[in-house]
Coordinates of N, CA, C and O in Angstrom, one line a residue:
M5 N 7.7 13.7 1.6 CA 6.7 13.9 1.6 C 6.8 11.5 2.3 O 7.5 11.3 2.2
R6 N 5.6 11.4 3.5 CA 5.7 10.2 3.7 C 4.7 9.5 3.2 O 3.4 10.0 4.1
L7 N 4.7 8.6 2.3 CA 3.9 8.4 1.9 C 3.4 6.2 2.0 O 4.5 6.1 2.1
L8 N 2.9 5.9 2.3 CA 2.1 4.7 1.9 C 1.1 4.2 0.9 O 0.6 4.3 0.6
L9 N 2.4 3.6 0.4 CA 2.1 2.5 -0.8 C 0.5 1.5 -1.3 O 0.4 1.1 -0.1
D10 N -0.4 1.6 -1.5 CA -1.6 0.2 -1.2 C -1.5 -0.4 -1.9 O -0.4 0.2 -3.0
T11 N -1.9 -1.3 -1.4 CA -1.2 -2.9 -2.5 C -0.5 -2.9 -4.5 O -0.6 -3.0 -4.3
H12 N -2.6 -2.3 -4.6 CA -1.9 -1.6 -6.2 C -0.8 -0.9 -6.6 O -0.3 -1.4 -7.8
A13 N -1.0 0.1 -6.1 CA -0.3 1.1 -6.2 C 0.8 0.8 -6.5 O 2.1 0.9 -6.9
F14 N 2.3 -0.6 -5.7 CA 2.7 -1.7 -5.3 C 3.1 -2.0 -6.4 O 4.3 -1.9 -7.1
A15 N 2.2 -2.9 -6.9 CA 2.5 -4.0 -8.2 C 3.0 -2.8 -9.1 O 3.6 -3.4 -9.9
W16 N 1.1 -2.1 -9.4 CA 1.5 -0.8 -10.0 C 3.1 0.1 -10.6 O 3.8 -0.4 -11.5
A17 N 4.2 0.2 -8.9 CA 4.9 1.1 -9.4 C 6.5 -0.7 -10.0 O 6.9 -0.7 -10.7
L18 N 5.6 -1.7 -9.4 CA 7.4 -2.9 -9.1 C 6.5 -3.3 -11.1 O 8.3 -3.8 -11.8
A19 N 5.5 -2.8 -11.5 CA 5.3 -4.0 -13.2 C 5.1 -2.5 -13.6 O 5.3 -3.2 -15.3
K20 N 5.8 -1.4 -13.5 CA 5.9 -0.1 -14.2 C 4.9 0.2 -15.4 O 5.0 -0.3 -16.5
S21 N 5.1 0.1 -14.4 CA 2.2 0.5 -15.3 C 1.8 1.4 -15.4 O 2.7 2.5 -14.9
S22 N 1.4 1.8 -16.7 CA 1.0 3.1 -17.2 C -0.4 3.4 -15.8 O -1.2 4.0 -16.3
K23 N -0.7 2.6 -15.8 CA -2.0 2.9 -13.7 C -1.5 3.5 -13.7 O -2.3 4.4 -12.3
L24 N -0.7 4.1 -13.1 CA -0.1 4.6 -12.3 C 0.0 6.3 -12.7 O 0.1 6.9 -13.8
S25 N -1.2 7.4 -12.0 CA -1.0 8.1 -11.8 C 0.1 9.1 -12.6 O 1.7 8.7 -11.5
P26 N 0.4 9.9 -13.2 CA 2.3 11.0 -13.3 C 1.6 11.4 -11.9 O 2.5 12.2 -11.4
R27 N 1.6 12.0 -11.6 CA 1.3 12.8 -10.0 C 1.6 11.6 -9.2 O 2.4 12.1 -8.2
V28 N 1.4 10.6 -8.6 CA 1.5 9.6 -7.9 C 3.2 9.3 -8.3 O 4.2 8.9 -8.0
L29 N 3.5 8.9 -9.6 CA 4.3 8.3 -10.0 C 6.3 9.8 -10.0 O 6.7 9.1 -9.1
D30 N 5.6 11.1 -10.3 CA 6.8 12.0 -9.5 C 6.6 11.3 -7.8 O 7.5 12.1 -7.5
Q31 N 6.1 11.4 -7.1 CA 6.0 11.8 -5.8 C 6.7 10.3 -5.0 O 8.2 10.3 -4.2
I32 N 6.5 9.0 -6.2 CA 7.1 8.1 -5.9 C 8.1 7.8 -5.7 O 9.5 7.3 -5.4
T33 N 8.7 8.8 -6.7 CA 10.1 8.5 -7.4 C 11.0 9.3 -7.2 O 12.5 9.7 -7.5
D34 N 10.6 10.4 -6.3 CA 11.0 11.7 -6.1 C 12.0 11.0 -4.7 O 11.3 10.7 -3.4
P35 N 13.7 11.3 -4.5 CA 14.2 10.8 -3.1 C 13.6 11.4 -2.1 O 14.7 12.1 -0.9
N36 N 12.6 12.6 -2.5 CA 12.3 13.6 -0.8 C 11.9 12.9 -0.5 O 11.3 13.7 0.2
N37 N 11.2 11.9 -1.0 CA 9.9 11.7 -0.5 C 10.6 10.3 0.7 O 10.9 9.1 -0.1
D38 N 9.7 9.7 1.2 CA 9.8 8.2 2.4 C 8.2 7.7 1.7 O 7.4 7.7 2.2
V39 N 8.9 6.7 1.4 CA 8.1 5.7 0.7 C 8.0 4.0 1.5 O 8.6 3.7 1.2
W40 N 6.8 4.1 1.7 CA 6.4 2.6 3.0 C 5.8 1.8 2.1 O 5.0 3.1 0.9
V41 N 5.6 0.8 2.4 CA 4.6 -0.4 1.7 C 3.9 -1.4 2.8 O 5.6 -1.4 3.5
S42 N 3.3 -1.6 3.2 CA 3.1 -2.4 4.6 C 2.8 -3.9 4.4 O 3.3 -4.2 2.7
A43 N 3.8 -4.2 4.5 CA 4.1 -6.0 5.5 C 2.4 -6.7 5.0 O 2.3 -7.8 4.2
A44 N 1.6 -6.3 4.7 CA -0.5 -6.8 4.6 C 0.4 -6.8 3.5 O -0.6 -8.2 2.4
T45 N 0.9 -6.3 2.5 CA 1.2 -6.1 1.0 C 1.3 -7.4 0.9 O 1.7 -7.9 -0.4
I46 N 2.5 -8.1 0.9 CA 3.4 -9.2 0.4 C 2.5 -10.7 0.9 O 2.1 -11.1 0.1
Y47 N 0.8 -10.1 2.3 CA 0.5 -11.5 2.1 C -0.5 -10.8 1.1 O -1.0 -12.1 0.6
E48 N -0.7 -9.8 0.8 CA -2.4 -9.8 -0.3 C -1.7 -10.0 -1.5 O -2.9 -10.9 -2.6
L49 N -0.6 -10.3 -1.5 CA -0.6 -10.3 -3.6 C 0.6 -11.2 -3.4 O 0.0 -12.0 -4.1
D50 N 0.8 -11.9 -2.8 CA 0.6 -13.7 -2.5 C -0.2 -14.3 -2.0 O -0.1 -15.7 -3.4
Y51 N -1.2 -14.0 -1.6 CA -2.2 -14.9 -1.7 C -2.8 -14.7 -3.0 O -3.5 -15.9 -3.5
K52 N -3.1 -14.1 -3.5 CA -3.9 -13.2 -5.5 C -3.4 -14.3 -6.3 O -3.7 -13.7 -7.4
R53 N -2.4 -13.8 -5.6 CA -0.7 -14.3 -7.3 C -1.7 -15.5 -7.7 O -1.0 -15.8 -8.9
P54 N -2.0 -17.1 -7.8 CA -2.1 -17.9 -7.8 C -3.4 -18.2 -8.8 O -4.0 -18.1 -9.9
V55 N -4.4 -17.0 -8.6 CA -5.6 -16.4 -9.6 C -5.8 -15.4 -9.9 O -7.0 -15.0 -11.0
D56 N -4.3 -14.2 -10.1 CA -4.1 -13.0 -10.7 C -3.8 -13.2 -12.0 O -1.5 -13.1 -11.3
A57 N -3.4 -13.6 -13.2 CA -1.5 -12.7 -14.7 C -1.3 -12.3 -13.9 O 0.4 -11.6 -13.5
E58 N -1.7 -10.5 -14.0 CA -1.1 -9.7 -13.1 C 0.1 -9.8 -12.7 O 1.3 -9.1 -12.9
I59 N -0.7 -10.5 -11.5 CA 0.5 -10.6 -10.4 C 1.6 -11.3 -9.9 O 2.0 -11.6 -9.6
A60 N 0.8 -12.6 -11.2 CA 1.3 -13.9 -10.9 C 3.1 -13.1 -11.6 O 3.4 -14.2 -11.4
V61 N 3.1 -12.5 -12.1 CA 4.6 -11.6 -13.3 C 5.0 -11.5 -11.9 O 6.4 -10.7 -12.5
L62 N 4.7 -10.8 -11.0 CA 5.2 -9.9 -10.3 C 7.2 -10.5 -10.1 O 6.5 -12.3 -9.8
P63 N 7.4 -10.3 -9.0 CA 9.1 -10.1 -9.0 C 8.1 -11.7 -7.2 O 7.8 -10.8 -6.7
A64 N 8.6 -12.6 -7.9 CA 8.8 -13.8 -5.9 C 9.3 -13.0 -5.2 O 8.4 -13.3 -3.9
D65 N 10.2 -12.6 -4.6 CA 10.7 -11.8 -4.1 C 10.2 -10.2 -3.8 O 11.1 -9.7 -4.1
L66 N 8.9 -9.5 -2.9 CA 8.4 -8.9 -3.3 C 9.2 -7.6 -1.6 O 8.9 -6.2 -2.9
A67 N 9.7 -7.7 -1.3 CA 10.4 -7.3 -0.5 C 12.0 -7.2 -0.5 O 11.1 -5.8 -0.6
A68 N 12.8 -7.9 -1.6 CA 14.0 -7.5 -1.8 C 13.0 -6.5 -3.4 O 14.8 -4.9 -4.1
A69 N 12.0 -6.8 -4.3 CA 11.9 -5.7 -5.3 C 11.2 -4.3 -4.8 O 12.2 -3.5 -5.4
G70 N 10.8 -4.3 -3.4 CA 10.4 -3.0 -2.9 C 11.2 -2.4 -2.3 O 11.3 -1.1 -3.2
L71 N 12.6 -3.1 -1.4 CA 14.1 -2.4 -1.4 C 15.2 -1.9 -2.4 O 15.3 -0.7 -2.5
R72 N 15.0 -2.6 -3.4 CA 15.4 -1.9 -5.2 C 14.9 -0.7 -5.3 O 15.6 -0.2 -5.3
L73 N 13.5 -0.4 -5.5 CA 12.8 0.2 -5.4 C 13.2 1.9 -4.6 O 12.8 2.8 -4.6
G74 N 13.7 1.9 -3.3 CA 14.3 2.7 -2.2 C 12.6 2.7 -1.5 O 13.1 3.0 -0.6
Y75 N 12.2 2.0 -1.3 CA 10.2 1.9 -0.4 C 11.2 0.6 0.1 O 12.2 -0.2 0.7
R76 N 11.0 1.5 1.8 CA 11.2 1.3 3.4 C 9.7 0.0 3.6 O 8.3 0.3 2.8
W77 N 10.2 -1.2 4.1 CA 8.3 -2.1 4.7 C 7.9 -1.9 6.1 O 8.8 -0.8 7.2
L78 N 7.6 -1.7 6.5 CA 6.3 -1.3 7.9 C 6.1 -2.1 7.9 O 4.7 -2.8 7.3
D79 N 6.3 -3.0 9.1 CA 5.7 -3.7 9.7 C 3.7 -3.5 10.3 O 3.8 -2.1 10.5
I80 N 3.5 -4.2 10.8 CA 1.7 -4.5 11.6 C 2.2 -4.9 13.6 O 3.0 -5.7 13.4
E81 N 2.4 -3.3 13.2 CA 1.8 -3.8 15.1 C 0.8 -4.1 15.3 O 0.0 -3.8 14.8
P82 N 1.4 -3.8 17.0 CA -0.9 -4.1 17.0 C -1.4 -3.2 17.6 O -2.8 -3.0 16.6
E83 N -0.7 -1.9 17.7 CA -1.8 -0.8 17.2 C -2.3 -0.3 15.9 O -3.6 -0.4 16.1
H84 N -1.4 -0.8 15.1 CA -2.2 -1.0 13.5 C -3.6 -2.1 13.5 O -4.6 -1.2 12.9
A85 N -3.6 -3.0 14.4 CA -4.6 -4.2 14.3 C -5.9 -4.0 15.3 O -6.5 -3.7 14.3
R86 N -5.1 -3.2 16.4 CA -6.5 -2.4 17.6 C -7.3 -1.2 16.8 O -8.6 -1.5 16.4
I87 N -6.2 -0.3 15.6 CA -7.4 0.5 14.9 C -7.9 0.3 14.0 O -9.2 0.3 13.8
A88 N -7.4 -1.0 13.1 CA -8.2 -1.4 11.6 C -9.7 -2.0 12.3 O -10.9 -2.0 11.4
A89 N -9.6 -2.4 13.0 CA -11.0 -3.4 13.4 C -12.2 -2.8 14.2 O -12.4 -3.1 13.9
N90 N -11.2 -1.5 14.4 CA -11.9 -0.2 15.0 C -12.1 0.4 14.2 O -13.6 1.8 14.6
L91 N -12.6 0.1 12.7 CA -12.9 1.0 11.7 C -13.7 0.9 11.6 O -13.9 0.5 11.6
D92 N -14.9 2.0 10.5 CA -16.6 1.9 10.4 C -16.3 0.2 9.7 O -15.4 0.2 8.3
R93 N -17.6 -0.5 9.6 CA -17.5 -1.7 8.6 C -17.3 -1.2 7.2 O -18.1 -2.7 7.0
S94 N -18.2 0.0 6.9 CA -19.0 -0.3 5.7 C -17.3 -1.2 5.1 O -18.6 -1.5 3.6
H95 N -16.6 -0.9 5.2 CA -15.5 -1.7 3.9 C -15.3 -2.6 5.2 O -14.3 -2.5 5.0
K96 N -15.3 -3.7 4.0 CA -14.6 -4.9 4.7 C -13.4 -5.5 4.0 O -13.0 -6.5 4.7
D97 N -13.4 -5.3 2.4 CA -12.0 -5.9 2.4 C -10.2 -5.2 4.2 O -10.3 -4.2 4.0
P98 N -10.4 -6.5 4.4 CA -9.5 -6.9 5.4 C -8.4 -6.2 5.7 O -7.2 -5.0 5.9
W99 N -7.9 -6.0 4.0 CA -5.9 -5.5 4.3 C -6.3 -4.5 3.6 O -5.6 -3.5 4.2
D100 N -7.6 -4.2 3.3 CA -7.3 -2.1 2.7 C -7.5 -1.6 3.7 O -7.0 -0.1 5.0
R101 N -8.6 -2.3 5.6 CA -8.6 -1.8 6.9 C -7.4 -1.9 7.5 O -7.2 -1.2 8.1
L102 N -6.5 -2.8 7.1 CA -5.1 -3.0 7.7 C -4.2 -1.3 7.6 O -3.5 -1.0 8.1
I103 N -3.9 -1.8 5.9 CA -3.3 0.1 5.2 C -3.9 0.5 5.6 O -2.5 1.7 5.7
A104 N -5.3 1.1 5.2 CA -5.8 2.7 6.0 C -5.0 2.6 7.3 O -4.8 3.6 7.8
A105 N -5.7 1.0 8.8 CA -4.8 1.9 9.5 C -3.4 2.9 9.9 O -3.1 2.9 10.7
Q106 N -2.8 2.0 8.7 CA -1.5 1.9 9.2 C -1.3 3.1 8.5 O 0.0 4.3 9.6
A107 N -2.4 4.4 7.7 CA -1.3 5.3 7.5 C -2.0 6.5 8.4 O -1.4 6.9 9.1
V108 N -3.7 6.0 9.1 CA -3.7 6.6 10.8 C -2.8 6.8 11.2 O -2.4 7.8 12.0
A109 N -2.2 5.6 12.0 CA -1.4 5.1 12.9 C -0.2 6.2 12.6 O 0.6 6.9 13.2
E110 N 0.7 5.8 11.3 CA 1.1 7.1 11.1 C 1.9 7.4 10.6 O 3.2 8.7 10.4
S111 N 0.6 8.6 10.6 CA 0.4 9.8 10.2 C 1.6 9.8 8.4 O 1.7 10.7 8.6
L112 N 0.7 8.7 7.4 CA 1.0 8.4 6.2 C 0.3 8.9 5.4 O -1.3 8.9 5.4
D113 N 0.4 9.7 4.3 CA -0.5 9.6 2.7 C -0.3 7.8 2.6 O 0.4 7.2 1.6
L114 N -2.0 7.8 1.7 CA -2.3 7.1 2.0 C -2.3 7.3 0.2 O -3.7 7.3 -0.6
V115 N -1.4 6.3 -0.6 CA -1.7 6.2 -2.4 C -2.1 5.2 -2.1 O -1.5 3.9 -2.7
T116 N -3.1 5.7 -3.2 CA -4.3 4.5 -3.7 C -5.9 5.0 -4.2 O -5.6 6.6 -4.4
K117 N -5.8 4.1 -5.2 CA -7.0 5.4 -6.8 C -8.1 4.7 -6.5 O -9.0 4.7 -5.8
D118 N -8.1 3.5 -4.9 CA -9.4 3.3 -4.0 C -9.8 4.9 -3.2 O -9.2 4.7 -1.5
T119 N -11.2 5.7 -3.7 CA -11.2 6.8 -3.7 C -12.5 6.1 -1.6 O -12.6 6.9 -1.0
A120 N -12.5 4.7 -1.1 CA -13.6 4.5 0.2 C -11.9 4.6 1.0 O -12.2 4.6 1.6
M121 N -11.4 4.2 0.6 CA -9.9 3.9 1.6 C -9.9 6.0 3.0 O -10.0 5.2 4.1
A122 N -10.7 6.9 1.8 CA -10.7 7.8 2.8 C -11.8 7.6 3.7 O -11.7 8.8 4.6
G123 N -12.6 7.3 3.6 CA -13.9 6.4 4.7 C -13.7 6.3 5.2 O -14.6 6.1 6.5
L124 N -11.6 5.6 5.5 CA -11.5 4.8 6.1 C -10.3 6.0 8.2 O -10.2 5.7 8.1
G125 N -10.6 7.1 7.0 CA -9.8 8.1 8.0 C -8.5 8.2 8.1 O -7.9 8.8 7.9
A126 N -8.0 7.9 6.4 CA -6.8 8.1 6.4 C -6.9 9.2 5.1 O -6.6 9.3 4.5
R127 N -6.0 9.7 4.6 CA -5.8 11.3 4.1 C -5.3 10.2 2.6 O -4.2 9.2 2.0
V128 N -5.9 10.1 1.9 CA -5.7 9.8 0.6 C -5.2 10.5 -0.7 O -5.5 11.2 -1.1
M129 N -4.7 10.0 -1.6 CA -4.3 10.4 -2.4 C -3.8 10.1 -3.8 O -3.4 8.8 -4.0
W130 N -4.1 9.9 -4.8 CA -4.0 10.0 -6.2 C -3.5 10.6 -7.5 O -2.7 10.9 -7.9

């Protein structure tokens, strides 16, 4: 499988949180799966770090931490931005919109607990 972690899924994986479903934990630790994380996730987590205690304790170098878990980083491409700008406007979170657009553009299954992401056209799993 080719998976893209939503921001909370990545944060919970870093924290080894029990908030990850058993299915997700199996999929993101399966060496046969490609697990991606959006560059937007670093922006979102570092933006929220000063006001969120759970995020504050995550490693300072999120990129290196993701690589240590075997994840790959997905750059934000112009096509991702174009798709995100044209998604349904009922979902207002700009980070969610961008990550969903990346999942759609790159044919990745989006690992998220947020069921509203499916409304943006992404294939969602949890």
